[in-house]
CSV table of C-alpha atoms in Angstrom, one decimal:
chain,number,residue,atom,x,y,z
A,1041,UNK,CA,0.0,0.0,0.0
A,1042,UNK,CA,1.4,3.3,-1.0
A,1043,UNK,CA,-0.1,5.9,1.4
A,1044,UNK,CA,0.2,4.9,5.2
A,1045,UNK,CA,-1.7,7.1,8.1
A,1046,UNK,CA,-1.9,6.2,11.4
A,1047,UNK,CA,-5.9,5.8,11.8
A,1048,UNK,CA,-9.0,4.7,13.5
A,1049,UNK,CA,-11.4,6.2,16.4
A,1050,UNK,CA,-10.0,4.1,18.8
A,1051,UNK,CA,-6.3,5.2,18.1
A,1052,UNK,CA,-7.2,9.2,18.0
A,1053,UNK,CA,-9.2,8.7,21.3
A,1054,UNK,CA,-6.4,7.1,22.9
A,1055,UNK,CA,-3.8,9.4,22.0
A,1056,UNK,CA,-6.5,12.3,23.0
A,1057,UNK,CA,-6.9,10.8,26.4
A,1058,UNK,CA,-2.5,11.5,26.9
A,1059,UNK,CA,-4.0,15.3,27.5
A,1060,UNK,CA,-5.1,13.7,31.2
A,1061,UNK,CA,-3.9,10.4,31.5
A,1062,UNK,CA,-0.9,8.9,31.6
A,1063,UNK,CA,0.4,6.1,28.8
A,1064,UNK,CA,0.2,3.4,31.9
A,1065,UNK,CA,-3.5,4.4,32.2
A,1066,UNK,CA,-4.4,4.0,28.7
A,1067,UNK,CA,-4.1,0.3,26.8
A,1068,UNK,CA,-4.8,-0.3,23.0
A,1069,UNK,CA,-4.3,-3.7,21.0
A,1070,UNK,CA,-3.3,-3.6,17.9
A,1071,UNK,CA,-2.9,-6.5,15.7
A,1072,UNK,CA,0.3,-6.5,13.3
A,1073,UNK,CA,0.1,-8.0,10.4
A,1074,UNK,CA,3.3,-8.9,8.7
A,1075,UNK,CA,3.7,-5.6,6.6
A,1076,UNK,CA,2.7,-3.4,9.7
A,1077,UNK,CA,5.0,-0.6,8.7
A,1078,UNK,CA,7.7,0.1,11.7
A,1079,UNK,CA,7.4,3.4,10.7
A,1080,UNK,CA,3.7,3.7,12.3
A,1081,UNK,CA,4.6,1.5,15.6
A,1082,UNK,CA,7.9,4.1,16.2
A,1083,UNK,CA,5.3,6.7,15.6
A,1084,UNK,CA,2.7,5.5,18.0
A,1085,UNK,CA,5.1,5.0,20.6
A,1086,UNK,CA,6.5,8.7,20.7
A,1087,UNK,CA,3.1,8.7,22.6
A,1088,UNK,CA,4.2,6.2,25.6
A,1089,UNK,CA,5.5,2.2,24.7
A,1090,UNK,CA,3.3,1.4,27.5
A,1091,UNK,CA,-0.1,2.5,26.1
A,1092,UNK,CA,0.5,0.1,23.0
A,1093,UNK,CA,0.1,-3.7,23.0
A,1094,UNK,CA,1.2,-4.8,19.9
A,1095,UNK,CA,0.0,-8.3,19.1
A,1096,UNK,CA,2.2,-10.2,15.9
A,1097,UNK,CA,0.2,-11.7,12.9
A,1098,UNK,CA,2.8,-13.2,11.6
A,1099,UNK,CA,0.2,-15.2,8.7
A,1100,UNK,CA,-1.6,-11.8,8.5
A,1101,UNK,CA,-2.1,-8.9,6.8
A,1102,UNK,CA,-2.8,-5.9,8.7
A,1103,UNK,CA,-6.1,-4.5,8.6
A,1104,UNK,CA,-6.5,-1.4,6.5
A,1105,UNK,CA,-9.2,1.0,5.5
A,1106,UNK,CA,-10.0,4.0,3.8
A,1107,UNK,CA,-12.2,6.8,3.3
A,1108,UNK,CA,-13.2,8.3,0.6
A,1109,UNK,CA,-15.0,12.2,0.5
A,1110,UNK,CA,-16.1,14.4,-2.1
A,1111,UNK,CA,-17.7,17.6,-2.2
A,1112,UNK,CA,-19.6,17.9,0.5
A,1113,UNK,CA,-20.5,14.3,1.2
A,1114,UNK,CA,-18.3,11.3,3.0
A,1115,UNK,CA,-19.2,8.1,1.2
């Protein structure tokens, strides 16, 4: 996949919650597929190693989405 962002309601609200809690307080799983980009993890963790559980996929690919908007409407 060409374009990678970092992504998902669950990810921005955890991230959010850093404003008031600390990363030991806060605890995401995320599931890495095999092409899970090392880029994105060392990204994530700039916002505490310890708020991250990353959980290896190895026979996996890692779940991707993507949305679409134009004009004035999300589709």
């Amino acid at each position: 996949m060409g374009f990678q962002q970092i992504g998902g309601g669950g990810t921005y609200a955890a991230i959010g919650a850093r404003i008031w809690l600390s990363a030991e307080e806060i605890g995401m799983i995320i599931d890495k597929g095999y092409d899970f980009p090392t880029s994105i993890e060392t990204k994530l963790s700039i916002y505490g190693p310890d708020m991250w559980i990353f959980r290896d996929q190895p026979n996996r690919l890692t779940t991707h989405a993507l949305n679409s908007y134009r004009g004035a409407h999300r589709k």
